[in-house]
mmCIF file of C-alpha atoms in Angstrom:
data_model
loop_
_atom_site.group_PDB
_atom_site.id
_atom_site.type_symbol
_atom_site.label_atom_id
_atom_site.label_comp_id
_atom_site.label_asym_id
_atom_site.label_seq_id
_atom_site.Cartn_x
_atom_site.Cartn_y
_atom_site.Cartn_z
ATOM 1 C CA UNK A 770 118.456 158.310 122.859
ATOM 2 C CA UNK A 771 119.865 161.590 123.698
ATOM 3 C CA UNK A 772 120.270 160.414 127.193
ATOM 4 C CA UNK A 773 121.913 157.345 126.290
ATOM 5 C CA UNK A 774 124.403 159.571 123.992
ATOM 6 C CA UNK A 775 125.137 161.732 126.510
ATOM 7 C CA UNK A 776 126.149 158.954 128.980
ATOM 8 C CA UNK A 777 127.988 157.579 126.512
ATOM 9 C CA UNK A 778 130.352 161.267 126.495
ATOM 10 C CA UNK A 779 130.433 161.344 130.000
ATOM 11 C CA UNK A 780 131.994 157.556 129.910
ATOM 12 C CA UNK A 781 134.348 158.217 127.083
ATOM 13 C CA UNK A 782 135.476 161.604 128.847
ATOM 14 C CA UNK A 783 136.340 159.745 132.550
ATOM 15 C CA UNK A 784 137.928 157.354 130.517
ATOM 16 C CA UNK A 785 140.023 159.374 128.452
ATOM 17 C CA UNK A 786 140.604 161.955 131.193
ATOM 18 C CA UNK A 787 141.482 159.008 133.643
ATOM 19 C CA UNK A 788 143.974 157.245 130.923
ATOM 20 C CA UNK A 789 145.724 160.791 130.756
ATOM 21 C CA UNK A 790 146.167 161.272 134.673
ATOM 22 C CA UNK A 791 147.468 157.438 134.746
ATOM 23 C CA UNK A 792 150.286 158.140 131.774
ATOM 24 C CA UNK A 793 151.141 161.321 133.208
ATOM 25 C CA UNK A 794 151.327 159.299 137.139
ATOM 26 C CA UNK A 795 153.566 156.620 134.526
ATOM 27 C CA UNK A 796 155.828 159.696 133.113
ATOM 28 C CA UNK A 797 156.296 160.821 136.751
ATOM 29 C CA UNK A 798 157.169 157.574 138.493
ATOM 30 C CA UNK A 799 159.578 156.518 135.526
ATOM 31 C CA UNK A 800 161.425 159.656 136.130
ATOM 32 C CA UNK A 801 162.143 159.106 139.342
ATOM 33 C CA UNK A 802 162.688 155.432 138.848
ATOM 34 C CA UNK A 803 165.735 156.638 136.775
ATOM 35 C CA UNK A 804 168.249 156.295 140.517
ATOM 36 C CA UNK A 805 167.513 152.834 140.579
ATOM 37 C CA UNK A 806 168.153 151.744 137.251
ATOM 38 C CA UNK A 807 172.708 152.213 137.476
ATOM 39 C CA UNK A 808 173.116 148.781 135.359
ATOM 40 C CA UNK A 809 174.022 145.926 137.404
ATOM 41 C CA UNK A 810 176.458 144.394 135.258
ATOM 42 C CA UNK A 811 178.785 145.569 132.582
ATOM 43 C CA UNK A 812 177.528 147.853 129.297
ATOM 44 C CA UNK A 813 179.454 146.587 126.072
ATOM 45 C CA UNK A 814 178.929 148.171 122.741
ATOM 46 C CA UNK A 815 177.455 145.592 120.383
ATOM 47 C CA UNK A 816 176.332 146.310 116.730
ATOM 48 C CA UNK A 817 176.422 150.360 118.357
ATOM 49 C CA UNK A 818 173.767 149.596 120.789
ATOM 50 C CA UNK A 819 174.206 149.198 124.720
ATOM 51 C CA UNK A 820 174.203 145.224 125.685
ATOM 52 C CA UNK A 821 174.220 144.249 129.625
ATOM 53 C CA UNK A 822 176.416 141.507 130.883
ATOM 54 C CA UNK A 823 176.761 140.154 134.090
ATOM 55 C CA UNK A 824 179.465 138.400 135.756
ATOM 56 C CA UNK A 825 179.947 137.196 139.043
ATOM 57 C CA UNK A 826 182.036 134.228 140.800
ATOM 58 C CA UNK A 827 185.323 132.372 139.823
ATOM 59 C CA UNK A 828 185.739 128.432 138.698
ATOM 60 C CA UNK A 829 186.761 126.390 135.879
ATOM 61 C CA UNK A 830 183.708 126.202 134.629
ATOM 62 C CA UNK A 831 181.593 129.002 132.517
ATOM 63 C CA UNK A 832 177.651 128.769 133.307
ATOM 64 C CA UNK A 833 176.128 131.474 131.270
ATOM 65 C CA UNK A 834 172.452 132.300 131.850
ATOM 66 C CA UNK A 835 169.703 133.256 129.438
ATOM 67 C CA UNK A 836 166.165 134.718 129.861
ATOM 68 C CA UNK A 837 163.134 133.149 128.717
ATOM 69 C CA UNK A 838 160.794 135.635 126.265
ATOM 70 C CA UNK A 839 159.494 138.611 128.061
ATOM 71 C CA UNK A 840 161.335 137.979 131.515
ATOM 72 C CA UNK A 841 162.251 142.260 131.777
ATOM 73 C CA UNK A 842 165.329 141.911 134.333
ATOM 74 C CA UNK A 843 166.970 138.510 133.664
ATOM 75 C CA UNK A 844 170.124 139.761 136.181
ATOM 76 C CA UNK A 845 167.856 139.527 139.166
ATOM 77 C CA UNK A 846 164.984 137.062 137.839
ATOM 78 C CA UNK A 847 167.922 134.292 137.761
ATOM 79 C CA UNK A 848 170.104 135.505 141.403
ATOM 80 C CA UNK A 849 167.845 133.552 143.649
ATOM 81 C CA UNK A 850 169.665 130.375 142.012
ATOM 82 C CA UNK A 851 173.169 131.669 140.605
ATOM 83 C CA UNK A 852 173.984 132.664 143.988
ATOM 84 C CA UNK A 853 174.066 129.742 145.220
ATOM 85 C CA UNK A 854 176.473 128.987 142.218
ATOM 86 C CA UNK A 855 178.832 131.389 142.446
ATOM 87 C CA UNK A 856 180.991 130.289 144.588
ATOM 88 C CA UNK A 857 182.092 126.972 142.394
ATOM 89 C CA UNK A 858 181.646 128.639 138.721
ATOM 90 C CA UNK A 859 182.223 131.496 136.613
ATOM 91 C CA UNK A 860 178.249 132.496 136.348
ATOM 92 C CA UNK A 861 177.045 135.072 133.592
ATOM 93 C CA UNK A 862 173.856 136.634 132.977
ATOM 94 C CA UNK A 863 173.271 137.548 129.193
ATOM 95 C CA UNK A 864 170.858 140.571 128.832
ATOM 96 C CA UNK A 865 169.748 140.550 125.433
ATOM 97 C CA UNK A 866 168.601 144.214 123.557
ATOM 98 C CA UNK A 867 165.556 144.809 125.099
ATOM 99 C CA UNK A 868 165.774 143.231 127.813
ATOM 100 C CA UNK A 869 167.069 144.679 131.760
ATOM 101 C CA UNK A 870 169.480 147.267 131.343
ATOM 102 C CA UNK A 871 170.569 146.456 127.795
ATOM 103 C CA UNK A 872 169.387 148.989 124.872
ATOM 104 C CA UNK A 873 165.638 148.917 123.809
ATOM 105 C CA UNK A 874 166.225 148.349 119.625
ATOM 106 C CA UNK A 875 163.560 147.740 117.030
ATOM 107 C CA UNK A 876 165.151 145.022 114.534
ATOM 108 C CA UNK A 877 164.270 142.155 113.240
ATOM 109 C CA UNK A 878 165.128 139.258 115.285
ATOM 110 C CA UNK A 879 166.103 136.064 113.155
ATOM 111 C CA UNK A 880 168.151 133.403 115.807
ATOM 112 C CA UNK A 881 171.375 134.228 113.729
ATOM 113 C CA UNK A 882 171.547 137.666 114.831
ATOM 114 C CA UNK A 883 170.327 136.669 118.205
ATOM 115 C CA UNK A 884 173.375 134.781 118.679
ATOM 116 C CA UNK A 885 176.021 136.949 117.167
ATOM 117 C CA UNK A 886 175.015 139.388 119.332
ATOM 118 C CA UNK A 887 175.022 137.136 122.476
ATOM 119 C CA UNK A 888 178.764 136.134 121.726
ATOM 120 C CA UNK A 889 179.494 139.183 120.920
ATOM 121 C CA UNK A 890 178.815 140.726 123.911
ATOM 122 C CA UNK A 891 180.847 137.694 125.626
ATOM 123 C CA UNK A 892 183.959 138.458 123.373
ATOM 124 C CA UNK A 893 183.997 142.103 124.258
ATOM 125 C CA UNK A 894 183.227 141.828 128.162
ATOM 126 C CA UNK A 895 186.328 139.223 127.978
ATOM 127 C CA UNK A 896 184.103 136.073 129.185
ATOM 128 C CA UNK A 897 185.849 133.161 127.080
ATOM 129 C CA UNK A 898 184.089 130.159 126.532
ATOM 130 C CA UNK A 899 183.536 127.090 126.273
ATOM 131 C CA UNK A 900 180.302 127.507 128.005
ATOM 132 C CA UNK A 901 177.688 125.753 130.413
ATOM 133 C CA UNK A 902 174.454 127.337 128.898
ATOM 134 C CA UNK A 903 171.557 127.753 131.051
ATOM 135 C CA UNK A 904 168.483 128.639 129.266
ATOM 136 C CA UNK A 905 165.081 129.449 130.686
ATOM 137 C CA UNK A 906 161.727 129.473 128.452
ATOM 138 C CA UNK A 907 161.989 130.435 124.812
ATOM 139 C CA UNK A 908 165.869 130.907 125.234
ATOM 140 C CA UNK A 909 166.083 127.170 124.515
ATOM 141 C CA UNK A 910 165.588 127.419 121.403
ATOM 142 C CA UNK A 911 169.126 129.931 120.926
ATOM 143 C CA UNK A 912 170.699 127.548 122.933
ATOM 144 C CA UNK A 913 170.416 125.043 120.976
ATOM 145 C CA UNK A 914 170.946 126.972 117.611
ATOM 146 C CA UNK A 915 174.364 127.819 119.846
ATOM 147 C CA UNK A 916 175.000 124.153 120.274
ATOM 148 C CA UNK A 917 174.198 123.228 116.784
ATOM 149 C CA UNK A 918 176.311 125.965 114.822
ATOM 150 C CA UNK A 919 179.453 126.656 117.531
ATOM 151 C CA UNK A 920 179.556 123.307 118.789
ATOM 152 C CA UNK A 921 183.457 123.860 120.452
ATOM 153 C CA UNK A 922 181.794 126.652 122.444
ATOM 154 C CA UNK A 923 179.182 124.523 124.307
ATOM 155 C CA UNK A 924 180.060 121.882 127.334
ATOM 156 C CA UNK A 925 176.672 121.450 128.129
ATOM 157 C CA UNK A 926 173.077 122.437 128.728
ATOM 158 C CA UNK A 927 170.888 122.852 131.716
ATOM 159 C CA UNK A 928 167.660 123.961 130.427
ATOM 160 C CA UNK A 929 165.616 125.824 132.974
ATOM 161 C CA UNK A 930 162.290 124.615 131.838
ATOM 162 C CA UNK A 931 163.271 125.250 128.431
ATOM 163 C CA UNK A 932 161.063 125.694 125.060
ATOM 164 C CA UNK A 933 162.309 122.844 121.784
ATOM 165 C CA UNK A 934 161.156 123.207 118.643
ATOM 166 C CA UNK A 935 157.979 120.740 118.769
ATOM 167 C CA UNK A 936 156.882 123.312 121.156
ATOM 168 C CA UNK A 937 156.182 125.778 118.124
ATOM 169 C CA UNK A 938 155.093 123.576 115.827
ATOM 170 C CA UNK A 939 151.821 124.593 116.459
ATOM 171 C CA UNK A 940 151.924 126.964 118.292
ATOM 172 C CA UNK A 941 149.362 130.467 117.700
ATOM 173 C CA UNK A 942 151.030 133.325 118.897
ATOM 174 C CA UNK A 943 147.754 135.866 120.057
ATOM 175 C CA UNK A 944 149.547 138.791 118.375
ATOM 176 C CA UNK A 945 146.773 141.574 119.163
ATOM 177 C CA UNK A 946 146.589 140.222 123.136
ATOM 178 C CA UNK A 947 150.163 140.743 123.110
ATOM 179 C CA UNK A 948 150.023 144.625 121.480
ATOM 180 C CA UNK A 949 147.280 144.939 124.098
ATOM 181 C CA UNK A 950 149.329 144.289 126.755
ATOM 182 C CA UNK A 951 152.259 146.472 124.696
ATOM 183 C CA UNK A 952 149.805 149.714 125.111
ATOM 184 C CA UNK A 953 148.786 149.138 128.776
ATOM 185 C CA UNK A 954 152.655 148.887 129.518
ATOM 186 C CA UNK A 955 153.483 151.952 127.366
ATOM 187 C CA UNK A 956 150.478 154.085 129.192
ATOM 188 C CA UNK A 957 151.604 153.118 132.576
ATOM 189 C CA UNK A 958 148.187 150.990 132.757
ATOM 190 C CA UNK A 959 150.136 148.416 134.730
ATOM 191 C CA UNK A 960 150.654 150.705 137.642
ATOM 192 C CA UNK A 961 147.241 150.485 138.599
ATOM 193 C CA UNK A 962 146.876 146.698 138.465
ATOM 194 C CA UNK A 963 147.279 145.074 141.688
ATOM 195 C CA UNK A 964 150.713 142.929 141.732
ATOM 196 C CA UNK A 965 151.483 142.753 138.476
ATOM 197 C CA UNK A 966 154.723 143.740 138.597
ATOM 198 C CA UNK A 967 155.549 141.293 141.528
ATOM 199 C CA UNK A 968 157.396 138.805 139.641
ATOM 200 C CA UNK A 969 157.991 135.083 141.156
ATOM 201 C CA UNK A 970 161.373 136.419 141.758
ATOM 202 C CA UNK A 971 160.246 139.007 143.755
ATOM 203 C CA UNK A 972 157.183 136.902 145.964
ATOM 204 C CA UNK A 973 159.367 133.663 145.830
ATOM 205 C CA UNK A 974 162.927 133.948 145.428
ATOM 206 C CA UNK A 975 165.340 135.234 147.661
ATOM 207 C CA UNK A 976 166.090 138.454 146.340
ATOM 208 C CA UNK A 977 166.840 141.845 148.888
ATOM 209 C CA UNK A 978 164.282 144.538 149.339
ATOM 210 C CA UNK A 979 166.235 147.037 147.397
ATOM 211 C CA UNK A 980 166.799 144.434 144.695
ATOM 212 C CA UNK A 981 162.831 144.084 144.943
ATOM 213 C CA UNK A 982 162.277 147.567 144.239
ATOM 214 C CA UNK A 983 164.806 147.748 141.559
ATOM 215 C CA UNK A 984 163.135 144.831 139.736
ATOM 216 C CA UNK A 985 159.766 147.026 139.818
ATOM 217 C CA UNK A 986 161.319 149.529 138.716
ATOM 218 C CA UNK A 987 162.673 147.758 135.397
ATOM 219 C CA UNK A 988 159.292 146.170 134.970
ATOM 220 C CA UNK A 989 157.917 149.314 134.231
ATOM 221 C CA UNK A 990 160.869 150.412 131.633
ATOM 222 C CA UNK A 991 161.001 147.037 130.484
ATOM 223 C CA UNK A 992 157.867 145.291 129.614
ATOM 224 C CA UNK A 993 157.273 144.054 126.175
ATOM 225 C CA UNK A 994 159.488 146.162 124.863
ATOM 226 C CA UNK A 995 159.485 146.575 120.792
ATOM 227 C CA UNK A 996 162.417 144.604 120.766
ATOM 228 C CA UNK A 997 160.858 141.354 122.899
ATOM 229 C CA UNK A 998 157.308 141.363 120.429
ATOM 230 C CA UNK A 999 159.741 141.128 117.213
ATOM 231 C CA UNK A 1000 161.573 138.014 118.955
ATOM 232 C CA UNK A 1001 158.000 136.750 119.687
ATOM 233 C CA UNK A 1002 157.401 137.465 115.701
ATOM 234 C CA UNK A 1003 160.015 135.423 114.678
ATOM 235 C CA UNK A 1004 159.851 132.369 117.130
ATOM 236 C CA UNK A 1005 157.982 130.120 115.236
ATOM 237 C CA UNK A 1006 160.288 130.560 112.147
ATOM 238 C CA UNK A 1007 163.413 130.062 114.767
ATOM 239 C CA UNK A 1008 162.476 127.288 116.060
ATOM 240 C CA UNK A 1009 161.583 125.401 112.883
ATOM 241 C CA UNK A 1010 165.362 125.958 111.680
ATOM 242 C CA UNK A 1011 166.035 124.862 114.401
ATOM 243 C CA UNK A 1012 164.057 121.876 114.444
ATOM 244 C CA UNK A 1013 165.364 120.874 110.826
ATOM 245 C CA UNK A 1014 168.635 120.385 112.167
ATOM 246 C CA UNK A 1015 170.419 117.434 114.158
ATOM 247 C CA UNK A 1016 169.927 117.827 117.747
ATOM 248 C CA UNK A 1017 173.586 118.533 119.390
ATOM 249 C CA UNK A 1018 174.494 115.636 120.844
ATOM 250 C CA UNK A 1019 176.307 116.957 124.084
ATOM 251 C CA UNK A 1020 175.199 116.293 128.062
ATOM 252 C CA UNK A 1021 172.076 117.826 128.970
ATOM 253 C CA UNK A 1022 170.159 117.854 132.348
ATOM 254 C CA UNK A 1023 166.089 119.603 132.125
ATOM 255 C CA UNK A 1024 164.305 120.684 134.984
ATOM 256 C CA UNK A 1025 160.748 120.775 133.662
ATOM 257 C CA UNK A 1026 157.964 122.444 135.195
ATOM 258 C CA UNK A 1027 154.453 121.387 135.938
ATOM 259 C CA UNK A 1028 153.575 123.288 133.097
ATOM 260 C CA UNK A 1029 151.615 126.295 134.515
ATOM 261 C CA UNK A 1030 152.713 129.596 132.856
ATOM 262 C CA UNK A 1031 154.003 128.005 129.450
ATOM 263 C CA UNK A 1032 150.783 127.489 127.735
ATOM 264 C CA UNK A 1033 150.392 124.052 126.986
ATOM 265 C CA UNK A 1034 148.933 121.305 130.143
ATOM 266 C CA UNK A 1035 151.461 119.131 132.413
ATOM 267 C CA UNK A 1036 151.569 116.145 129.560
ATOM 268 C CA UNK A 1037 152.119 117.948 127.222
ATOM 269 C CA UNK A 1038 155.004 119.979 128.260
ATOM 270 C CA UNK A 1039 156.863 116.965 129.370
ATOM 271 C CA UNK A 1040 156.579 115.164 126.867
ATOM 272 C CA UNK A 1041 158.126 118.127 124.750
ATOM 273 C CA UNK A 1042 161.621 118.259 126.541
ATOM 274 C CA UNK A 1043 161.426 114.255 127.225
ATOM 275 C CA UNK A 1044 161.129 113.051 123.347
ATOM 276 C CA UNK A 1045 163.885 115.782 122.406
ATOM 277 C CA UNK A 1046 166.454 114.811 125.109
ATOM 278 C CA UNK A 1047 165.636 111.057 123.934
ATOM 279 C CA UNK A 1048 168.770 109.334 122.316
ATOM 280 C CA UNK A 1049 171.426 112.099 123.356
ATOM 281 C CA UNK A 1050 174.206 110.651 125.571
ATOM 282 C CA UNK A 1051 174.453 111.830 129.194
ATOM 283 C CA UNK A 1052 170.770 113.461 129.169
ATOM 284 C CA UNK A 1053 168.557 113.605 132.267
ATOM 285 C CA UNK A 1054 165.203 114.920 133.227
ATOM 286 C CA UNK A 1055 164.547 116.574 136.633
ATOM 287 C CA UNK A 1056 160.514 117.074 137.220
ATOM 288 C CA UNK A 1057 159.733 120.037 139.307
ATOM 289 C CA UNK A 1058 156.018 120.276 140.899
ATOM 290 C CA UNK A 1059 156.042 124.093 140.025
ATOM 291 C CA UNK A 1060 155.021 127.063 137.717
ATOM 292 C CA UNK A 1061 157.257 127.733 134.991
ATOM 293 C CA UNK A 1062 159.959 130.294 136.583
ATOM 294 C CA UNK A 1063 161.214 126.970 138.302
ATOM 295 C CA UNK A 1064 164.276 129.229 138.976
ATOM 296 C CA UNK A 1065 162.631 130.926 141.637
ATOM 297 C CA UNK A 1066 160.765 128.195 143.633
ATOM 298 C CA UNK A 1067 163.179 125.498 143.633
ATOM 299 C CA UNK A 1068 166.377 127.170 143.523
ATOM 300 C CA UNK A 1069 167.971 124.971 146.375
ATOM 301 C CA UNK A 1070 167.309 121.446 145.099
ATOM 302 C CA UNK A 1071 168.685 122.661 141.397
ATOM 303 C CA UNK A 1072 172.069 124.827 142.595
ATOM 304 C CA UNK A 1073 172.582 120.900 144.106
ATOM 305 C CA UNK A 1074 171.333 118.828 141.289
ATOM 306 C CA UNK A 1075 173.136 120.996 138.969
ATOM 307 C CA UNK A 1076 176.441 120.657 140.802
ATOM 308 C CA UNK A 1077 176.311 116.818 140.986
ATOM 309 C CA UNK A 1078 175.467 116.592 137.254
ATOM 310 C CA UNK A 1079 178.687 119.011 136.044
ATOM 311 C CA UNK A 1080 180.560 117.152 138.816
ATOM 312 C CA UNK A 1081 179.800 113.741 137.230
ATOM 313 C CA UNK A 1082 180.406 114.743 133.456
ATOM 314 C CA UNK A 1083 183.571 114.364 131.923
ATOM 315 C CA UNK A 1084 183.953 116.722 129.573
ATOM 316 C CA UNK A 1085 186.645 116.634 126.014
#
């Protein structure tokens, strides 16, 4: 027994002694990852906190892009398609608190306040709508609350293999996974896992090797932030108010994935995004054969398909 207890010290004292050298290593690095992080887009002061939005490109039309849940720089997760965009349209990428460059703030995050804060970070960087909304993920769900309660600010939506509400419905959110994965971010645990931080942006999109290295460097200041677990938190309650109202009946085209990296098997995804868009005027489904950040493996065939479909729309 006292051999077993004393290799049970010796364990708990690499550990702890090898968790200290890796935070310290974490401090370090982040420290010097400070020259890479100059914001990419424009700082506006929303509610007193910091909000990042990025515009680039000129056109008649307004497309205005929005992360899915967790995605830590949405400015370069979403270039690999917007460039190819911005030469036809006005394209904006919405960081929301928490997220890329914009402030890290622990609130509670009911959809209201989501959007408010979302338009009012458009009003005070000047970007006027009405508004092609592109949502990725668990954005959908805002974008349709946006659609639903400002419907004169919304032209359209391209969902980007985007969540409804039936996705939540039952839906168990693993909360101590996701404060495991919190800590290991916070004590620089991630630094020491072998391509974790390599995003699909970053293996499969098109995106420079400084912008590569930049990305890195906000995945380690920006994952799972306080600010991203309370959106988690309140997702299920989001999406059932939004579920309980009329879906907004306005043109919508979603790419949907093969449903790897959403949770839920090929079928069932679909069949999420194809019963909502069911009934509403000037609504089409584009299946993509890939994981979930779509954005970054098929970013070709959707700049085009998205083109045609604004092209072809008449819009009031």
């Amino acid at each position: 027994m006292k051999k077993m207890v004393k290799t049970v010290v010796i364990i708990l004292l690499v550990l702890l002694m090898s968790g200290c050298a890796i935070f310290m290593y974490h401090k370090i690095k982040l420290i010097k990852e400070k020259e890479l992080l100059t914001p990419l887009g424009k700082m506006v002061s929303v509610n007193e906190y910091n909000m990042s939005i990025y515009t680039v490109g000129k056109g008649e039309k307004t497309l205005v892009f929005l992360a899915g849940g967790g995605t830590c720089s949405p400015i370069l997760d979403f270039k690999s398609l917007y460039s190819l965009l911005s030469n036809d349209y006005r394209i904006v990428v919405v960081e929301k608190f928490g997220y890329g460059f914009s402030d890290i703030v622990n609130v509670e995050r009911p959809i209201e306040a989501i959007l408010q804060e979302t338009r009012k970070g458009l009003a005070v960087a000047q970007v006027d709508g009405p508004y092609i909304l592109c949502p990725h993920s668990m954005s959908g769900i805002e974008a349709l609350y946006w659609a639903q309660t400002y419907p004169e600010e919304v032209e359209a939506i391209i969902g980007i293999d985007m969540a409804v509400p039936a996705a939540y419905e039952n839906y168990k959110i693993n909360m101590p996974f996701i404060r495991l994965g919190q800590f290991a971010a916070n004590i620089g645990l991630t630094r020491v896992i072998s391509n974790i931080s390599e995003s699909d942006a970053i293996k499969y999109g098109s995106l420079s090797d400084e912008e590569k290295e930049i990305y890195q460097a906000i995945f380690y200041s920006r994952t799972l932030t306080v600010t991203m677990i309370n959106e988690v938190k309140s997702i299920l309650e989001n999406a059932s108010k939004v579920g309980s109202y009329d879906k907004p009946n306005i043109p919508m085209l979603l790419f949907i994935s093969n449903g790897k990296g959403t949770g839920w098997d090929k079928e069932e995804w679909l069949s999420f995004q194809k019963e909502y868009i069911n009934g509403i005027d000037n609504g089409k489904c584009i299946e993509l054969n890939c994981t979930h950040y779509i954005h970054n493996h098929e970013y070709e065939r959707m700049s085009q398909e998205m083109m045609q479909f604004i092209n072809d729309l008449s819009f009031n």
